[in-house]
Amino acid sequence: MSVNIDWDNLTFAYRPTEAMFVAKGADDGVWEPGGVVPYDNISLSPAACLLHYGQGLIEGMKAQRTESDKVVLFRPMDYARRMAMGAGRLCMPEFPPQRFVEAVHETVKANRDYIPPYGKGSLYVRPCLWGTGAVLGVTPAPEYTYLIMTCPVGPYFKGGITPIKILITKDFHRSAPKGTGHVKTISNYAGGMYAAQSAKKQGYSEVLYLDGREDRYIEEIGGANFFCMLNGKLVTPTTGTILAGVTRDSIITIASKIMKLDVEERDITVEEALTADEVFCTGTAAVVSPIGSLTYEGQETVFNGFNVGGVTTELYQHLTKIQLQEEKDPFEWVVEVDL
Ligand SMILES: *Cc1c(COP(=O)(O)O)cnc(C)c1O
């Protein structure tokens, strides 16, 4: 089979692919093996817990082609474990991490024609865990569905990484202490759309949230983790109310183990962040996004003359090269898909 996709003009818009993976399970944690089926609409009870009470988790990872035309995944087991951890928080049976990873392989393989050629983007892989059983009262669903859909996407930065403008908001919080901000639950995202949309109307790429207790410490950008270079150290907020990204962990590891930088995971005040030498954020889609400026209480602070910093560039290059097997992978992060 061959598909008619204009690989040079791929965006981030959704388009369906050939196949998806579906497995059904019960609330006792017993899952059918599931398998790849043709991509189609799904049938759901109007009373599905997911639709009313948001009992759902998502993951987001990608499959890419290397220069020698292998297809590779990055740290798939870490995404699987994060979903298993989140399942507990939402009273859902976890989907077994080993099976999660096998299912990702099967789904990528079934959609091999949709994986962009080397350098043209990636196949975004979106595993979901949903409470699909019918309920009326607020209670965990009696039935669950694990589904993986995919979508080919273009490179995040066409023509090299470019700094973005970010607005620090005191009008909204993403996450509360002891809440679910550390979990990739679907219910966290609708709540952030208003803040992101109003920032975009004002010309910013995204908002940066502060902590929900004191409005003083940096938390994260809507879907990306925050880093800055402060007095020669790489500093990033601690886990707790942030969503601890796989990219975040990879950047911390590369900075400390490969680049021999001092890395601190700690609270960062806004005032401190505004004195940083370099600022960037991390996530699966963009990998590393340099932050050119932060606007706080009407005042814009520009970093590094709105240019990409040296440490930011080096971290981005190490990580993307490891991901594409262009640099030694000392941490055994990259997994090949057997097509
Ligand atoms: C997914 C996500 C991230 C980034 O995590 P990665 O594993 O690096 O993709 C950061 N913040 C939020 C809120 C997220 O949902």
Coordinates of C-alpha atoms in Angstrom, one line a residue, residues 112-328:
R112 CA 4.4 2.2 8.4
D113 CA 3.3 3.9 5.2
Y114 CA 2.4 7.0 7.3
I115 CA 5.8 7.4 8.9
P116 CA 7.4 10.4 7.2
P117 CA 10.7 9.9 5.4
Y118 CA 13.9 10.8 7.4
G119 CA 14.0 14.5 8.3
K120 CA 10.4 15.2 7.2
G121 CA 8.7 14.7 10.6
S122 CA 7.5 11.8 12.6
L123 CA 4.5 9.5 13.3
Y124 CA 2.9 10.9 16.5
V125 CA 1.7 8.0 18.6
R126 CA -1.2 8.7 21.0
P127 CA -2.0 5.9 23.5
C128 CA -5.3 6.5 25.5
L129 CA -6.7 4.7 28.5
W130 CA -10.4 5.4 28.9
G131 CA -13.2 4.5 31.3
T132 CA -15.7 3.5 28.6
G133 CA -18.2 1.6 30.8
A134 CA -21.5 3.3 31.5
V135 CA -22.2 5.0 34.8
L136 CA -24.6 7.6 36.1
G137 CA -23.2 8.5 39.5
V138 CA -19.6 9.7 39.9
T139 CA -17.8 6.3 40.2
P140 CA -15.1 4.5 38.3
A141 CA -16.3 2.8 35.1
P142 CA -17.0 -0.9 35.0
E143 CA -15.2 -1.3 31.6
Y144 CA -12.0 0.2 30.1
T145 CA -10.5 0.7 26.7
Y146 CA -6.9 1.1 25.8
L147 CA -6.6 2.6 22.3
I148 CA -3.7 3.8 20.2
M149 CA -4.1 6.2 17.3
T150 CA -1.4 7.7 15.2
C151 CA -0.9 10.8 13.0
P152 CA 1.9 11.8 10.7
V153 CA 3.2 15.3 11.7
G154 CA 5.8 17.6 10.2
P155 CA 8.9 18.8 11.9
Y156 CA 8.1 21.1 14.8
F157 CA 10.6 23.7 13.7
K158 CA 11.0 24.0 10.0
G159 CA 14.4 25.5 9.3
G160 CA 15.9 25.2 12.8
I161 CA 14.8 25.8 16.3
T162 CA 13.4 29.3 16.9
P163 CA 12.8 31.2 20.2
I164 CA 9.3 31.8 21.3
K165 CA 7.5 34.5 23.4
I166 CA 5.9 33.3 26.6
L167 CA 3.5 35.1 29.0
I168 CA 3.7 34.4 32.7
T169 CA 0.1 34.3 34.0
K170 CA -1.2 35.1 37.5
D171 CA -4.8 34.8 36.3
F172 CA -4.8 31.0 36.0
H173 CA -3.4 27.9 37.5
R174 CA -2.9 24.6 35.7
S175 CA -2.4 22.5 38.7
A176 CA -3.0 22.5 42.5
P177 CA -1.0 20.9 45.3
K178 CA -2.3 17.3 45.8
G179 CA -4.3 17.5 42.6
T180 CA -3.8 15.7 39.3
G181 CA -1.4 18.1 37.5
H182 CA 1.4 15.5 37.6
V183 CA -0.8 13.0 35.7
K184 CA -1.5 13.1 32.0
T185 CA -5.3 13.0 32.6
I186 CA -7.5 14.4 29.8
S187 CA -9.3 16.6 32.3
N188 CA -6.2 18.8 32.7
Y189 CA -6.2 20.2 29.2
A190 CA -9.6 21.8 28.6
G191 CA -8.9 23.9 31.7
G192 CA -5.8 25.4 30.1
M193 CA -7.3 26.3 26.7
Y194 CA -8.7 29.7 27.8
A195 CA -5.4 30.8 29.3
A196 CA -3.5 29.6 26.2
Q197 CA -6.0 31.2 23.8
S198 CA -5.9 34.6 25.4
A199 CA -2.1 34.6 25.5
K200 CA -2.1 33.7 21.8
K201 CA -4.5 36.6 21.0
Q202 CA -1.9 38.8 22.6
G203 CA 0.9 37.5 20.4
Y204 CA 2.5 34.9 22.8
S205 CA 3.1 31.3 21.9
E206 CA 1.9 29.9 25.3
V207 CA 1.5 30.7 29.0
L208 CA 3.8 29.9 31.8
Y209 CA 2.0 28.9 35.0
L210 CA 3.0 29.7 38.5
D211 CA 2.5 27.5 41.6
G212 CA -1.1 27.3 42.9
R213 CA -0.2 28.0 46.5
E214 CA 1.8 31.2 46.4
D215 CA 1.9 32.4 42.8
R216 CA 5.6 32.8 43.2
Y217 CA 7.4 29.7 41.7
I218 CA 7.7 28.6 38.1
E219 CA 5.6 25.5 37.3
E220 CA 5.5 24.8 33.6
I221 CA 4.2 25.8 30.2
G222 CA 0.8 24.3 29.2
G223 CA 2.4 21.2 27.7
A224 CA 6.1 21.6 28.2
N225 CA 8.6 21.6 31.2
F226 CA 10.6 24.6 32.1
F227 CA 14.4 24.9 32.3
C228 CA 16.8 27.8 32.7
M229 CA 20.6 28.4 33.0
L230 CA 21.2 30.3 36.3
N231 CA 24.7 31.1 37.4
G232 CA 26.2 28.3 35.3
K233 CA 23.7 25.7 36.5
L234 CA 20.8 24.1 34.7
V235 CA 17.8 24.6 36.9
T236 CA 14.3 23.1 36.6
P237 CA 11.3 23.0 38.9
T238 CA 10.9 19.9 41.1
T239 CA 8.2 17.3 40.5
G240 CA 5.0 17.3 42.5
T241 CA 2.5 19.5 40.6
I242 CA 4.2 19.5 37.2
L243 CA 3.8 16.8 34.6
A244 CA 7.3 15.2 34.7
G245 CA 8.2 14.8 31.0
V246 CA 10.2 12.0 29.5
T247 CA 12.0 14.8 27.6
R248 CA 12.6 16.6 30.9
D249 CA 14.3 13.5 32.4
S250 CA 16.3 13.0 29.2
I251 CA 17.6 16.6 29.3
I252 CA 18.5 16.3 32.9
T253 CA 20.4 13.1 32.2
I254 CA 22.2 14.5 29.1
A255 CA 23.1 17.7 31.0
S256 CA 24.6 15.9 34.0
K257 CA 26.0 12.7 32.4
I258 CA 27.2 13.9 29.0
M259 CA 27.7 17.7 29.4
K260 CA 28.8 17.4 33.0
L261 CA 26.7 20.4 34.0
D262 CA 25.4 20.9 37.6
V263 CA 21.6 20.3 37.5
E264 CA 19.3 21.5 40.2
E265 CA 15.7 20.4 40.6
R266 CA 14.2 23.0 42.9
D267 CA 11.7 25.8 43.3
I268 CA 12.5 28.7 41.1
T269 CA 11.0 32.2 41.8
V270 CA 9.8 34.3 38.9
E271 CA 12.4 37.0 39.8
E272 CA 15.2 34.4 39.6
A273 CA 14.0 33.1 36.3
L274 CA 14.0 36.6 34.8
T275 CA 17.7 36.8 35.5
A276 CA 18.5 33.6 33.7
D277 CA 21.1 33.4 30.8
E278 CA 19.1 30.9 28.8
V279 CA 15.5 29.7 29.1
F280 CA 13.8 26.9 27.3
C281 CA 11.1 24.3 27.6
T282 CA 10.9 20.6 26.7
G283 CA 8.3 18.1 25.4
T284 CA 8.0 15.2 23.0
A285 CA 6.7 17.2 20.1
A286 CA 9.3 20.1 19.9
V287 CA 11.9 18.3 22.0
V288 CA 13.5 21.7 23.1
S289 CA 11.9 25.1 22.5
P290 CA 14.1 28.1 23.3
I291 CA 12.3 30.9 25.1
G292 CA 13.3 34.3 23.7
S293 CA 11.3 36.3 26.2
L294 CA 9.1 36.1 29.3
T295 CA 6.5 38.8 30.0
Y296 CA 5.5 39.2 33.6
E297 CA 3.2 41.9 34.9
G298 CA 3.4 43.9 31.7
Q299 CA 7.2 43.8 31.5
E300 CA 9.0 41.8 28.8
T301 CA 12.4 40.3 29.7
V302 CA 14.5 39.2 26.6
F303 CA 17.0 36.4 27.0
N304 CA 20.2 36.2 25.0
G305 CA 19.0 38.9 22.6
F306 CA 16.2 36.5 21.5
N307 CA 18.8 34.1 20.1
V308 CA 19.1 30.4 20.9
G309 CA 21.6 29.9 23.7
G310 CA 24.7 27.7 23.5
V311 CA 23.6 25.2 26.2
T312 CA 20.1 25.0 24.7
T313 CA 21.6 24.3 21.3
E314 CA 24.0 21.6 22.7
L315 CA 21.2 19.9 24.7
Y316 CA 18.9 19.9 21.7
Q317 CA 21.6 18.4 19.4
H318 CA 22.6 15.7 21.8
L319 CA 19.0 14.6 22.4
T320 CA 17.9 14.7 18.8
K321 CA 21.0 12.9 17.6
I322 CA 20.6 10.2 20.2
Q323 CA 17.0 9.8 19.2
L324 CA 18.0 9.3 15.5
Q325 CA 20.9 7.0 16.2
E326 CA 23.4 9.7 15.0
E327 CA 25.1 9.8 18.4
K328 CA 26.0 7.0 20.9

